[in-house]
Amino acid sequence: MQLFSVDQQRSQALEAHAASFAQFKVPGNENPSILISFATKSFNAGQITSKLHVIELGAQPGKPSFSKKQADLFFPPDFQDDFPVAMQISHKYGLIFVITKLGLLFVYDLETASAVYRNRISPDPIFLTSEASAAGGFYAINRRGQVLLATVNEATIVPFVSGQLNNLELAVNLAKRGNLPGAENLVVQRFQELFAQTKYKEAAELAAESPQGILRTPDTVAKFQSVPVQAGQTPPLLQYFGTLLTRGKLNAFESLELSRLVVNQNKKNLLENWLAEDKLECSEELGDLVKTVDNDLALKIYIKARATPKVVAAFAERREFDKILIYSKQVGYTPDYLFLLQTILRTDPQGAVNFALMMSQMEGGCPVDYNTITDLFLQRNLIREATAFLLDVLKPNLPEHAFLQTKVLEINLVTFPNVADAILANGMFTHYDRPRIAQLCEKAGLFVRALQHYTELPDIKRVIVNTHAIEPQSLVEFFGTLSREWALECMKDLLLVNLRGNLQIIVQVAKEYCEQLGVDACIKLFEQFKSYEGLYFFLGSYLSSSEDPDIHFKYIEAAAKTGQIKEVERVTRESNFYDAEKTKNFLMEAKLPDARPLINVCDRFGFVPDLTHYLYTNNMLRYIEGYVQKVNPGNAPLVVGQLLDDECPEDFIKGLILSVRSLLPVEPLVEECEKRNRLRLLTQFLEHLVSEGSQDVHVHNALGKIIIDSNNNPEHFLTTNPYYDSRVVGKYCEKRDPTLAVVAYRRGQCDDELINVTNKNSLFKLQARYVVERMDGDLWEKVLNPENEYRRQLIDQVVSTALPESKSPEQVSATVKAFMTADLPHELIELLEKIVLQNSAFSGNFNLQNLLILTAIKADPSRVMDYINRLDNFDGPAVGEVAVEAQLYEEAFAIFKKFNLNVQAVNVLLDNIRSIDRAVEFAFRVEEDAVWSQVAKAQLREGLVSDAIESFIRADDATQFLDVIRASEDADVYSDLVRYLLMVRQKVKEPKVDSELIYAYAKTDRLGEIEEFILMPNVANLQNVGDRLFDEALYEAAKIIFAFISNWAKLAVTLVRLKQFQGAVDAARKANSAKTWKEVCFACVDAEEFRLAQICGLNVIIQVDDLEEVSEYYQNRGCFNELISLMESGLGLERAHMGIFTELGVLYARYRAEKLMEHIKLFSTRLNIPKLIRACDEQQHWKELTYLYIQYDEFDNAATTVMNHSPEAWDHMQFKDIIVKVASVELYYKAVHFYLQEHPDLINDMLNVLALRVDHTRVVDIMRKAGHLRLVKPYMVAVQSNNVSAVNEALNEIYVEEEDYDRLRESIDLHDNFDQIGLAQKIEKHELLEMRRVAAYIYKKAGRWKQSIALSKKDNLYKDAMETASQSGDRELAEELLVYFIEQGKKECFAACLFVCYDLIRPDVALEMAWVNNMIDFTFPFLLQFIREYTGKVDELIKDKIEAQKDVKAKEQEEKEVIAQQNMYAQLLPLALPAPPMPGMGGGFAPPPPMGGGMGMPPMPPYGMPQMGSY
């Protein structure tokens, strides 16, 4: 063992088996010393010595040190080979525990190394211990896995050390150190010795350390107080208290005495320090003492002492009332709260409020009724305080507080109405008496609150008319709480009382609650009182949100009648909801001086003619001019039309028109004038506009119409004027001159109108020229529409006139396009042949040649080849594509060939003509790579893989290698593929190419070339290639690949496929993968290569997850022995795990049962026991199953297995160990049945083991029902000490049957829990005398004295009868027995009975019987004893009387002396002082109470003698 010093950083060898450290305080050294205790066992000169050493580590210089101690360890002869394995030191008791391997326990004292105890605590070896500091002992674990706790028996250790060990000093030290009982007499004796030797300091230390504080009593304090104090020395009492303070805390009496000394010396600071250090035990008496010098300190003491009344009183004195509640709640104390509240009220009303509020917040509710508290405040006229309290406590607004809510409102309505108003405004109360509060509010002038509380309409009407005292806004809000009918009633009352004064309020109410009251009702209300002003203000607020025409009209009407013209004008201008017709009629009837409202209505709603007529007829021409010029010039045409209808002078109209000028809309004005045939009226106006540069189309249209009608050179105007509308003017000209209409339409490109007018008037030449020049597709589509009946005439004019005249290519192109669009191919072909083939200006036109060929392709394919040969300037590629789409493949081939488009040409051969032979021939002719590439692709599509590969090689095309590879694989032409891939490899570096090349080599069995290829630089994905070769069973090639890339796992599997198992194992070893090992192992098993399989299997089974799979694989193939061999080999592996041991156990259970038990016992700690349990259960190995259940602590299952399969599993000793550990109680009784049936000879042994666990009554019932009660007699004898009724009765029954009266009597004496009377009745007629005697004995014990005596007399057992009579205490029984003896002539028995029943027999009865029956001689001993007893009693009485008389006389004398001394002492005192009490002045006599007491001193009788009455 090595001992290492942390401080010195060095170690030292220690020859020891066990060691432990401890701290010990050496007397005289305030610092604890560090001790080490160690145990050794050594061989010296052939002798075995065992020692225990205790030494100090690092002794402190200049300080007392611990002297080294050692002691022998005595091992019994049977334990000579035993040695210490652990050591623990109890710091609680100062004991050393040395534990040995074989379970011995040595206990030594730490201070003296004295042996205290030795015993064996475990039958099994102990290998681990740990300190149990709380218990002062240690925990230990033995080999069986039991956890043991060893500690000291505090009640017996001290008596044991002082008694059996006779070591008084050690006993005292242990008692002091551990505060243990048992050494009280020794400690008291030692204390008295020290006190007698005047060693007061040592005595104080002993008292302070006395176990369980037996010396810390008032007697000890009194003893120290009685010691006289020597001058210059510390008083012994102070030494005692000082020692106690250094040791710990003083008790209550000690604290009180020490504090009394300190208070007398006025050293309060010492008390504060001791209390802070918790050195004093607080008590109420201590607080009373300290209160004389410091109230705060006394309060702290009261709190610590839980002197609750004193604490409450102290807080009250300090006016800290809030703390009273907190403290009372903490300690559960209930003070007189009402008294406290009254006390506070006298001095601090606000404090009283706070205190009352705190009470109201206490858990469990307020201890004082709220009403009582309120009355206390009101009795002192503290209205505000009472209000503050009630407002706070009534915040929850509970129904049960209705009375208090009413009360707080009443007192404030009477005294402080503003406060009541604020409370009501807050809305915190809802349960008060509302009618009562309403009346008070009305009286207090709080009309709004009264209205809020009244519920009857008459009350409300009475209050509501006081509008002079009600804030208007509040009144308005109140109306919101009323029903519709009540609100309208109140509004009527207010208007009736004061229409002018209340109108504003009514209007405000109507505005605010118009939705609830109804707008119609409000309007009717105002109309009822003819209050247009109210109606005006009410509807003004509602107007913006209403869309009701009637409301808008009424508002206009009210505004008009109240003279609000501006508002009428605004509403008529802005509103969109009034009835325009109705409003217009009203305004016309009203004849307002201002016509603007009427102008607004008529202008907005289209009543301009009516307005004009109204203004003109009422001579309001100024408003007409203003309307036209400023309001709406756009309606001037309507005004002009109405003025014309009203025959207004033309000068006014012309002036009106000229005043507006450019603002006037010309079109409606022209329309109005044209409608009335007065267009010339506008000539001057129109010319004026033109001169001003007007470009308005309507101006020029009107001017043009005037020129056409006047025939003033209209053609010039139509061709030169750019501003008129051609469609309007043309329409105007159609009936007058169609040619002018064509001119107008042509100028404006009015296609439809021009076509219509030319068709109607047969002007087709003009139409053809216009259409050609127009070049508009839509127009061409319209005129060339087959439904057009004039199409033929138009086409003829186009072909004959219009198109030949044209020199514009665009016009020609547009015409041709139009023919194409109209699907007129034949007409188009004729037209194009004429243009293109007849040497016209457009013969060489590129587009026309294209168009000609394309049209022929569409309309007449037979002409296409001729056009291809004759024309050269056309778009060959595009036309060729069109030909292909039209399925003219030969023509398309000719076009592509003519333009040297060889790729397109060969595509036509391949894709359309589908002639690969012609394509190959064409490719040989042109010898282009692109052509060969197209041919190759076609061959590949047709499945001509070899030809395609040849073509790709000729094309030198490597782009399609993926398709070629796929096709080659499908066609299995790997030789050609090799050539192709070699060509591709020269162009691209693709992993796919190199990988496929290797695969192709493998498919053609060119393994040598594979080896050469992979040695050369390449980008092949060798792993994927190898996997592919492996999947396709090309194992030789795969082996080369996997070996090259060092993929040992795949190589191993490949070698397995090649049946090269040794190589596979070597590869698997390099791969070192569980999966690989497993595959190789399974392959070797299938090939019956079990040696190699075992090599692999050992590397698999160390993996927990794979173990079961390997086992199943072997077992499924019947390789049981090989599998067992594998598992057995696996046991020795370094990484062997629980699964291997368990699986081997399962295999043994299935296939080699003879090895199973040995395996389980050897490796029980490394087995998965639940799994093996299932296996043993399946295979019915009951003995092994039982053992496993025991190891797994499933004792219930173990016991059940043993009992169910006893022939194999039962072992008596083992079953006893099992049955005591089961958890199910029913198994105990099942075991009883089991042993009764199968092993009755051992049932008592088994029951003795279960004696502490079974119900003895149930066991007896089982045996009784089975009829084998006597079989368990030994068991019942053993457990009879439990005094169980069933056991007692069963044993008594057996004893009766066996006639064993001695045992029966012993059983009856020791165990009384049975049916005594029943047993007595059963045996009282027994043929055996002793049995009948036992029956009498039972009757005696049961208190049936007469039956017992009768039975004894019957059997002539007179001694038993006399003893029974004596024990009964019944005088009649004793005297009856005397009579019986006299009758039987048993004189000797008569004398004996007098002696035995001496206390019961009356002397006169005995003498009478003796005298009558001539038996005086036999009575004489009784008489002598009686006389002697009564003489002694008389002597004692006389003696006691004499002594009592002496005591009375002595007491009277003593009282006289005390009173005389008292009177003498009183005469010596001054008259101003009261007489001091007299206790202790002799015999404990107390003076009589004062008689009168003017000066507090008893009146003095003459000569100092006390009055007779004072006694």
XYZ file of N, CA and C in Angstrom, residues 890-1033:
432
model
N -39.428 12.871 -103.547
C -38.481 12.905 -104.657
C -38.180 14.344 -105.044
N -39.240 15.210 -105.099
C -39.023 16.614 -105.411
C -38.117 17.260 -104.354
N -38.369 16.885 -103.026
C -37.525 17.438 -101.966
C -36.085 16.978 -102.117
N -35.888 15.664 -102.460
C -34.512 15.160 -102.663
C -33.851 15.901 -103.804
N -34.632 16.164 -104.862
C -34.061 16.883 -106.011
C -33.664 18.297 -105.616
N -34.522 18.955 -104.816
C -34.193 20.325 -104.380
C -32.916 20.322 -103.557
N -32.821 19.407 -102.529
C -31.638 19.383 -101.672
C -30.382 19.029 -102.460
N -30.554 18.109 -103.392
C -29.392 17.704 -104.213
C -28.959 18.847 -105.104
N -29.970 19.640 -105.670
C -29.655 20.758 -106.557
C -28.870 21.829 -105.816
N -29.199 22.002 -104.518
C -28.532 23.033 -103.716
C -27.385 22.476 -102.869
N -26.957 21.198 -103.156
C -25.824 20.558 -102.438
C -26.080 20.473 -100.909
N -27.267 20.260 -100.547
C -27.602 20.049 -99.128
C -27.640 18.541 -98.886
N -26.413 17.943 -98.769
C -26.296 16.482 -98.780
C -26.894 15.850 -97.506
N -26.727 16.530 -96.371
C -27.257 15.955 -95.128
C -28.772 15.902 -95.176
N -29.396 17.013 -95.666
C -30.841 17.009 -95.777
C -31.301 16.005 -96.810
N -30.489 15.863 -97.861
C -30.857 14.905 -98.906
C -30.831 13.478 -98.368
N -29.763 13.150 -97.650
C -29.687 11.782 -97.129
C -30.755 11.560 -96.055
N -31.112 12.584 -95.318
C -32.194 12.438 -94.338
C -33.521 12.130 -95.007
N -33.728 12.739 -96.218
C -34.954 12.426 -96.951
C -34.962 10.968 -97.369
N -33.772 10.493 -97.805
C -33.684 9.077 -98.196
C -33.927 8.166 -97.000
N -33.419 8.574 -95.857
C -33.509 7.689 -94.689
C -34.849 7.808 -93.980
N -35.293 9.032 -93.756
C -36.467 9.228 -92.930
C -37.776 9.148 -93.697
N -37.729 9.588 -94.998
C -38.978 9.664 -95.755
C -39.110 8.555 -96.790
N -38.080 8.424 -97.615
C -38.112 7.351 -98.632
C -37.806 6.017 -97.983
N -37.040 6.053 -96.842
C -36.707 4.851 -96.080
C -35.963 3.831 -96.948
N -34.908 4.303 -97.537
C -34.052 3.425 -98.357
C -32.628 3.581 -97.854
N -32.221 2.626 -96.985
C -30.855 2.690 -96.435
C -29.829 2.403 -97.536
N -30.216 1.534 -98.459
C -29.264 1.216 -99.533
C -28.951 2.442 -100.362
N -29.994 3.213 -100.790
C -29.755 4.445 -101.556
C -28.956 5.439 -100.715
N -29.236 5.431 -99.379
C -28.486 6.346 -98.517
C -27.018 5.959 -98.456
N -26.748 4.641 -98.390
C -25.334 4.202 -98.363
C -24.661 4.540 -99.681
N -25.392 4.291 -100.774
C -24.837 4.620 -102.100
C -24.556 6.114 -102.198
N -25.499 6.935 -101.714
C -25.309 8.387 -101.747
C -24.125 8.809 -100.878
N -23.984 8.133 -99.714
C -22.866 8.455 -98.825
C -21.536 8.124 -99.467
N -21.462 6.939 -100.172
C -20.219 6.611 -100.880
C -19.909 7.642 -101.952
N -20.996 8.221 -102.568
C -20.775 9.179 -103.653
C -20.241 10.499 -103.114
N -20.795 10.971 -101.969
C -20.393 12.295 -101.470
C -19.224 12.200 -100.490
N -19.119 11.065 -99.809
C -18.017 10.855 -98.854
C -17.881 12.028 -97.865
N -18.953 12.311 -97.174
C -18.934 13.310 -96.119
C -19.182 12.617 -94.773
N -18.440 13.080 -93.725
C -18.581 12.465 -92.396
C -19.995 12.633 -91.844
N -20.558 13.814 -92.062
C -21.900 14.058 -91.533
C -22.912 13.117 -92.167
N -22.718 12.840 -93.487
C -23.638 11.923 -94.170
C -23.477 10.527 -93.615
N -22.214 10.081 -93.458
C -21.996 8.752 -92.876
C -22.576 8.671 -91.454
N -22.448 9.777 -90.719
C -22.979 9.770 -89.354
C -24.493 9.570 -89.349
N -25.205 10.240 -90.287
C -26.652 10.068 -90.367
C -27.020 8.651 -90.774
N -26.222 8.107 -91.732
C -26.472 6.725 -92.163
C -26.266 5.768 -90.989
N -25.202 6.036 -90.208
C -24.916 5.152 -89.062
C -26.049 5.194 -88.043
N -26.550 6.363 -87.799
C -27.655 6.466 -86.838
C -28.877 5.705 -87.320
N -29.158 5.816 -88.641
C -30.302 5.087 -89.186
C -30.089 3.588 -89.086
N -28.864 3.137 -89.426
C -28.573 1.711 -89.309
C -28.717 1.257 -87.854
N -28.304 2.111 -86.939
C -28.413 1.744 -85.534
C -29.875 1.627 -85.119
N -30.698 2.515 -85.636
C -32.119 2.450 -85.317
C -32.772 1.205 -85.900
N -32.259 0.760 -87.064
C -32.839 -0.402 -87.715
C -32.259 -1.704 -87.178
N -31.350 -1.614 -86.187
C -30.791 -2.828 -85.599
C -29.601 -3.386 -86.356
N -29.094 -2.672 -87.354
C -27.901 -3.119 -88.092
C -26.681 -2.623 -87.337
N -26.421 -3.266 -86.194
C -25.432 -2.728 -85.264
C -24.037 -2.779 -85.867
N -23.670 -3.900 -86.469
C -22.310 -4.013 -87.033
C -22.118 -3.001 -88.151
N -23.135 -2.896 -89.048
C -23.033 -1.902 -90.127
C -22.971 -0.492 -89.550
N -23.771 -0.240 -88.509
C -23.760 1.085 -87.894
C -22.389 1.399 -87.303
N -21.790 0.393 -86.637
C -20.453 0.628 -86.054
C -19.462 0.952 -87.161
N -19.558 0.209 -88.300
C -18.651 0.481 -89.433
C -18.873 1.896 -89.945
N -20.130 2.305 -90.063
C -20.421 3.656 -90.548
C -19.920 4.716 -89.574
N -20.101 4.470 -88.266
C -19.586 5.433 -87.272
C -18.072 5.559 -87.364
N -17.419 4.416 -87.610
C -15.950 4.467 -87.731
C -15.576 5.275 -88.957
N -16.319 5.081 -90.108
C -16.038 5.861 -91.309
C -16.313 7.351 -91.059
N -17.380 7.618 -90.254
C -17.712 9.013 -89.980
C -16.796 9.617 -88.926
N -16.010 8.736 -88.293
C -15.143 9.189 -87.186
C -15.986 9.943 -86.137
N -17.139 9.386 -85.831
C -18.134 10.027 -84.947
C -18.170 9.266 -83.620
N -17.784 9.953 -82.553
C -17.781 9.322 -81.217
C -18.893 9.869 -80.329
N -19.798 10.637 -80.892
C -20.796 11.296 -80.048
C -21.895 10.353 -79.584
N -22.161 9.312 -80.335
C -23.284 8.422 -80.030
C -22.822 7.156 -79.317
N -21.738 7.276 -78.524
C -21.182 6.039 -77.962
C -22.142 5.385 -76.976
N -22.957 6.167 -76.297
C -23.885 5.559 -75.350
C -24.905 4.688 -76.062
N -25.479 5.209 -77.168
C -26.445 4.409 -77.934
C -25.795 3.191 -78.554
N -24.562 3.383 -79.067
C -23.851 2.250 -79.683
C -23.587 1.168 -78.652
N -23.168 1.590 -77.443
C -22.901 0.609 -76.382
C -24.171 -0.141 -76.026
N -25.269 0.587 -75.908
C -26.537 -0.055 -75.543
C -26.972 -1.038 -76.620
N -26.862 -0.607 -77.893
C -27.277 -1.485 -78.988
C -26.376 -2.693 -79.104
N -25.075 -2.490 -78.900
C -24.130 -3.611 -78.997
C -24.404 -4.638 -77.925
N -24.741 -4.161 -76.730
C -25.044 -5.102 -75.661
C -26.316 -5.876 -75.987
N -27.306 -5.180 -76.560
C -28.542 -5.868 -76.906
C -28.304 -6.900 -78.010
N -27.417 -6.551 -78.963
C -27.164 -7.451 -80.095
C -26.018 -8.418 -79.835
N -25.321 -8.238 -78.698
C -24.207 -9.140 -78.329
C -23.123 -9.150 -79.404
N -22.721 -7.966 -79.821
C -21.625 -7.848 -80.809
C -20.471 -7.120 -80.136
N -19.903 -7.761 -79.124
C -18.869 -7.113 -78.318
C -17.545 -6.978 -79.076
N -17.281 -7.860 -80.090
C -16.023 -7.739 -80.862
C -16.033 -6.433 -81.642
N -17.168 -6.148 -82.339
C -17.263 -4.878 -83.065
C -17.250 -3.700 -82.090
N -17.870 -3.902 -80.924
C -17.897 -2.824 -79.935
C -16.506 -2.461 -79.462
N -15.627 -3.470 -79.355
C -14.242 -3.183 -78.935
C -13.582 -2.249 -79.925
N -13.757 -2.547 -81.260
C -13.145 -1.667 -82.271
C -13.696 -0.240 -82.159
N -15.017 -0.130 -81.971
C -15.639 1.194 -81.877
C -15.154 1.953 -80.636
N -15.085 1.242 -79.507
C -14.672 1.917 -78.280
C -13.221 2.341 -78.325
N -12.397 1.568 -79.015
C -10.988 1.984 -79.171
C -10.915 3.279 -79.966
N -11.779 3.407 -81.022
C -11.826 4.662 -81.781
C -12.339 5.807 -80.901
N -13.423 5.535 -80.138
C -14.001 6.578 -79.288
C -13.001 7.033 -78.244
N -12.229 6.064 -77.687
C -11.288 6.388 -76.614
C -10.231 7.382 -77.046
N -9.965 7.410 -78.397
C -8.976 8.359 -78.900
C -9.515 9.791 -78.922
N -10.859 9.925 -78.812
C -11.452 11.257 -78.908
C -11.937 11.788 -77.556
N -12.465 10.930 -76.719
C -13.030 11.387 -75.446
C -12.445 10.568 -74.314
N -12.400 11.171 -73.167
C -11.963 10.496 -71.937
C -13.182 10.376 -71.022
N -13.921 9.337 -71.218
C -15.140 9.135 -70.460
C -15.032 7.853 -69.652
N -15.376 7.891 -68.330
C -15.349 6.643 -67.547
C -16.254 5.571 -68.135
N -17.352 6.000 -68.753
C -18.267 5.025 -69.333
C -17.604 4.243 -70.448
N -16.802 4.941 -71.275
C -16.141 4.286 -72.410
C -15.144 3.254 -71.913
N -14.276 3.673 -70.985
C -13.257 2.736 -70.487
C -13.913 1.578 -69.744
N -14.956 1.876 -68.991
C -15.627 0.809 -68.256
C -16.257 -0.191 -69.213
N -16.933 0.301 -70.257
C -17.553 -0.606 -71.221
C -16.521 -1.385 -72.010
N -15.359 -0.783 -72.253
C -14.291 -1.499 -72.966
C -13.814 -2.696 -72.142
N -13.648 -2.473 -70.831
C -13.248 -3.603 -69.964
C -14.327 -4.665 -69.990
N -15.583 -4.236 -69.911
C -16.679 -5.194 -69.909
C -16.718 -5.967 -71.227
N -16.466 -5.256 -72.340
C -16.453 -5.937 -73.644
C -15.312 -6.950 -73.716
N -14.134 -6.567 -73.183
C -13.027 -7.533 -73.119
C -13.455 -8.779 -72.339
N -14.150 -8.537 -71.192
C -14.566 -9.671 -70.368
C -15.578 -10.530 -71.104
N -16.497 -9.927 -71.847
C -17.506 -10.698 -72.565
C -16.884 -11.502 -73.698
N -15.770 -10.985 -74.256
C -15.085 -11.739 -75.329
C -13.958 -12.593 -74.771
N -13.922 -12.711 -73.414
C -12.946 -13.594 -72.744
C -11.513 -13.201 -73.073
N -11.232 -11.912 -73.115
C -9.871 -11.414 -73.372
C -9.314 -10.889 -72.059
N -9.075 -11.808 -71.106
C -8.656 -11.436 -69.769
C -7.283 -10.797 -69.768
N -6.410 -11.258 -70.661
C -5.063 -10.673 -70.717
C -5.126 -9.212 -71.096
N -5.969 -8.886 -72.078
C -6.094 -7.486 -72.473
C -6.699 -6.642 -71.349
N -7.549 -7.269 -70.498
C -8.068 -6.540 -69.339
C -6.940 -6.157 -68.401
N -6.058 -7.132 -68.130
C -4.939 -6.848 -67.230
C -4.048 -5.761 -67.801
N -3.776 -5.835 -69.138
C -2.951 -4.798 -69.752
C -3.644 -3.434 -69.688
N -4.973 -3.431 -69.916
C -5.689 -2.162 -69.952
C -5.703 -1.469 -68.581
N -5.975 -2.224 -67.541
C -6.083 -1.574 -66.229
C -4.733 -1.123 -65.718
N -3.650 -1.695 -66.297
C -2.312 -1.223 -65.909
C -1.984 0.082 -66.604
N -2.634 0.344 -67.743
C -2.405 1.591 -68.461
C -3.272 2.699 -67.857
N -2.939 3.980 -68.139
C -3.785 5.069 -67.641
C -5.191 4.948 -68.226
N -6.190 5.049 -67.385
C -7.569 4.952 -67.828
C -8.450 5.669 -66.805
N -9.672 5.921 -67.233
C -10.617 6.610 -66.349
C -11.828 5.720 -66.063
N -11.648 4.437 -66.160
C -12.756 3.512 -65.923
C -13.133 3.505 -64.444
N -14.406 3.328 -64.196
C -14.905 3.165 -62.824
C -14.808 1.683 -62.486
N -13.615 1.310 -61.985
C -13.315 -0.110 -61.807
C -14.248 -0.764 -60.802
N -14.658 -0.011 -59.772
C -15.538 -0.603 -58.770
C -16.874 -1.003 -59.393
N -17.445 -0.087 -60.162
C -18.717 -0.398 -60.807
C -18.574 -1.522 -61.826
N -17.443 -1.508 -62.581
C -17.204 -2.570 -63.560
C -17.100 -3.915 -62.858
N -16.350 -3.907 -61.738
C -16.215 -5.168 -61.001
C -17.553 -5.660 -60.489
N -18.352 -4.750 -59.934
C -19.672 -5.153 -59.453
C -20.535 -5.702 -60.591
N -20.437 -5.067 -61.749
C -21.242 -5.525 -62.889
C -20.789 -6.903 -63.351
N -19.477 -7.096 -63.420
C -18.966 -8.414 -63.809
C -19.392 -9.472 -62.801
N -19.346 -9.089 -61.531
C -19.749 -10.043 -60.497
C -21.233 -10.384 -60.632
N -22.056 -9.357 -60.866
C -23.486 -9.609 -60.983
C -23.818 -10.493 -62.175
N -22.984 -10.425 -63.248
C -23.242 -11.229 -64.445
C -22.413 -12.510 -64.465
N -21.880 -12.855 -63.263
C -21.179 -14.144 -63.106
C -19.891 -14.227 -63.911
